[in-house]
mmCIF file of C-alpha atoms in Angstrom:
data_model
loop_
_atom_site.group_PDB
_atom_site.id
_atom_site.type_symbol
_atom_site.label_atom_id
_atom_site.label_comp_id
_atom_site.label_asym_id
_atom_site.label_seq_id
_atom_site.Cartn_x
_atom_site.Cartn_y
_atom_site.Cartn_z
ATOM 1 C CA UNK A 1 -22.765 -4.099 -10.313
ATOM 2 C CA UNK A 2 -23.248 -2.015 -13.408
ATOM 3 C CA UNK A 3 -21.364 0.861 -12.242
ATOM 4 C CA UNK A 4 -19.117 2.987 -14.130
ATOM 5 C CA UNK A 5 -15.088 2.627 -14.418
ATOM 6 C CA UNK A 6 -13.584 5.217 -12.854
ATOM 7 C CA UNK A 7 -10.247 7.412 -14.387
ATOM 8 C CA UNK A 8 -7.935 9.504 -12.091
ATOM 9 C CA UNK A 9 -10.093 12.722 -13.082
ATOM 10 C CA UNK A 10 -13.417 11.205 -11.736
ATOM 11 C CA UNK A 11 -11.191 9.638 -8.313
ATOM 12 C CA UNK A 12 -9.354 13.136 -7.976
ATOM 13 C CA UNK A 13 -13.206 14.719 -7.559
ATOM 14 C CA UNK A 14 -14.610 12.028 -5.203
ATOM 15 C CA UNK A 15 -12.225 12.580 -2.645
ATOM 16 C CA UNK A 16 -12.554 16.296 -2.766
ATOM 17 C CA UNK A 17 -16.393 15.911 -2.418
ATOM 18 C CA UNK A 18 -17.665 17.091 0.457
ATOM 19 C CA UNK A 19 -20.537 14.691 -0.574
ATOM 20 C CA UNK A 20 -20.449 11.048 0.379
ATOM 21 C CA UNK A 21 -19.942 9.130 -3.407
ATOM 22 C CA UNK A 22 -20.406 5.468 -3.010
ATOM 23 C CA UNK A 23 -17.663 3.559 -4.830
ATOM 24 C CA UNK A 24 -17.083 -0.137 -4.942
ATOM 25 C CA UNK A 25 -13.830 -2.175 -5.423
ATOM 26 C CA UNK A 26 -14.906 -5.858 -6.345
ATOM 27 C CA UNK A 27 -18.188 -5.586 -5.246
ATOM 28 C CA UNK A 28 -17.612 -4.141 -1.987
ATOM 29 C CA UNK A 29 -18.114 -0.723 -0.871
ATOM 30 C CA UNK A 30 -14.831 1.321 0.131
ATOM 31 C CA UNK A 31 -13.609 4.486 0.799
ATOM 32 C CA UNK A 32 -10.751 6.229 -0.677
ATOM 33 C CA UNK A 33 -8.050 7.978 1.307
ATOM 34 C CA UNK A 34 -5.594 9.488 -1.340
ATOM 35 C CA UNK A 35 -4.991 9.093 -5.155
ATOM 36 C CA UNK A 36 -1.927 9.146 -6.937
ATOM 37 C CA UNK A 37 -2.043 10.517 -10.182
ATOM 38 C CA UNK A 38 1.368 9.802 -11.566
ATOM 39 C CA UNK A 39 0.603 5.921 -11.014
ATOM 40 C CA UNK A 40 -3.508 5.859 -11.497
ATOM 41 C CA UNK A 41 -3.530 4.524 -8.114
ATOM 42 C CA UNK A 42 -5.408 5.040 -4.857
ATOM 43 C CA UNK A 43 -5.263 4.238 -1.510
ATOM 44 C CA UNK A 44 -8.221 2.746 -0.367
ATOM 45 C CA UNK A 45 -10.041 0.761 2.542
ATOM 46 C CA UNK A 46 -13.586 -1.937 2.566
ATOM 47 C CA UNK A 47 -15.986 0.438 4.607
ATOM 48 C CA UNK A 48 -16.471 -2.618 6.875
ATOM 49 C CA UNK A 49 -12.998 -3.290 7.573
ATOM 50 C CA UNK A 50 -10.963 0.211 7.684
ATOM 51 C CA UNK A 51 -7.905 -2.167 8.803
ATOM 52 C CA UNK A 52 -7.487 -3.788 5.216
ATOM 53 C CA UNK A 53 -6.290 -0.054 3.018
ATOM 54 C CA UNK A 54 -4.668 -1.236 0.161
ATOM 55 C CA UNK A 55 -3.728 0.337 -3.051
ATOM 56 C CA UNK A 56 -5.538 -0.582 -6.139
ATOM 57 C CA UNK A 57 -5.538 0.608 -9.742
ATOM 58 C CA UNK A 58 -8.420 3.487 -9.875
ATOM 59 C CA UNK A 59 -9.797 1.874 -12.956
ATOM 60 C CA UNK A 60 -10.345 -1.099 -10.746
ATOM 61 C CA UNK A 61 -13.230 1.119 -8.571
ATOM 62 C CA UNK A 62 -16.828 1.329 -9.901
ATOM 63 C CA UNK A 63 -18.822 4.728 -8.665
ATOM 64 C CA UNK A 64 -22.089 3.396 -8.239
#
Protein backbone atom coordinates (compact mmCIF):
# COMPACT_ATOMS: atom_id res chain seq x y z
CA UNK A 1 0.00 0.00 0.00
CA UNK A 2 2.69 2.39 1.09
CA UNK A 3 0.47 4.81 2.64
CA UNK A 4 0.97 6.69 5.69
CA UNK A 5 -0.33 5.70 9.41
CA UNK A 6 -2.72 7.87 10.41
CA UNK A 7 -2.98 9.60 14.31
CA UNK A 8 -6.28 11.09 15.68
CA UNK A 9 -4.99 14.69 14.51
CA UNK A 10 -4.66 13.63 10.78
CA UNK A 11 -8.42 11.44 11.18
CA UNK A 12 -9.97 14.54 13.10
CA UNK A 13 -9.03 16.70 9.63
CA UNK A 14 -10.21 14.08 7.08
CA UNK A 15 -13.56 14.02 8.22
CA UNK A 16 -13.86 17.74 8.40
CA UNK A 17 -12.58 17.96 4.75
CA UNK A 18 -14.84 19.08 2.54
CA UNK A 19 -12.42 17.28 0.11
CA UNK A 20 -12.79 13.61 -0.63
CA UNK A 21 -9.29 11.96 1.19
CA UNK A 22 -8.93 8.40 0.18
CA UNK A 23 -8.11 6.23 3.19
CA UNK A 24 -7.70 2.51 3.34
CA UNK A 25 -8.28 0.01 6.24
CA UNK A 26 -6.48 -3.35 5.23
CA UNK A 27 -6.20 -2.64 1.85
CA UNK A 28 -9.59 -1.59 1.17
CA UNK A 29 -10.89 1.76 0.65
CA UNK A 30 -13.41 3.15 3.42
CA UNK A 31 -14.96 6.00 4.61
CA UNK A 32 -15.02 7.37 8.00
CA UNK A 33 -18.14 8.48 9.81
CA UNK A 34 -16.95 9.78 13.30
CA UNK A 35 -13.68 9.62 15.39
CA UNK A 36 -13.30 9.32 18.90
CA UNK A 37 -10.51 10.96 20.31
CA UNK A 38 -10.52 9.81 23.88
CA UNK A 39 -10.16 6.08 22.51
CA UNK A 40 -8.07 6.73 19.00
CA UNK A 41 -10.93 5.14 17.42
CA UNK A 42 -13.20 5.68 14.43
CA UNK A 43 -16.17 4.58 13.07
CA UNK A 44 -15.81 3.51 9.76
CA UNK A 45 -17.43 1.61 6.67
CA UNK A 46 -15.64 -0.46 3.16
CA UNK A 47 -16.87 2.09 0.42
CA UNK A 48 -18.29 -1.02 -1.32
CA UNK A 49 -20.21 -2.31 1.45
CA UNK A 50 -21.63 0.79 3.64
CA UNK A 51 -23.52 -2.15 5.66
CA UNK A 52 -20.21 -3.51 7.34
CA UNK A 53 -19.24 0.15 9.76
CA UNK A 54 -17.13 -1.03 12.28
CA UNK A 55 -14.83 0.63 14.65
CA UNK A 56 -11.18 0.28 14.20
CA UNK A 57 -8.09 1.75 15.84
CA UNK A 58 -7.23 5.07 13.62
CA UNK A 59 -3.66 3.97 13.48
CA UNK A 60 -5.01 0.95 11.73
CA UNK A 61 -6.14 3.42 8.47
CA UNK A 62 -3.53 4.33 5.81
CA UNK A 63 -4.34 7.89 3.88
CA UNK A 64 -3.23 7.08 0.61
Amino acid sequence: TGGDRMDIRRAKQILDSTKEVEVHYQGRPVWIQNVDESSQTARIYPLDNRENEMTVSVHQLEEV
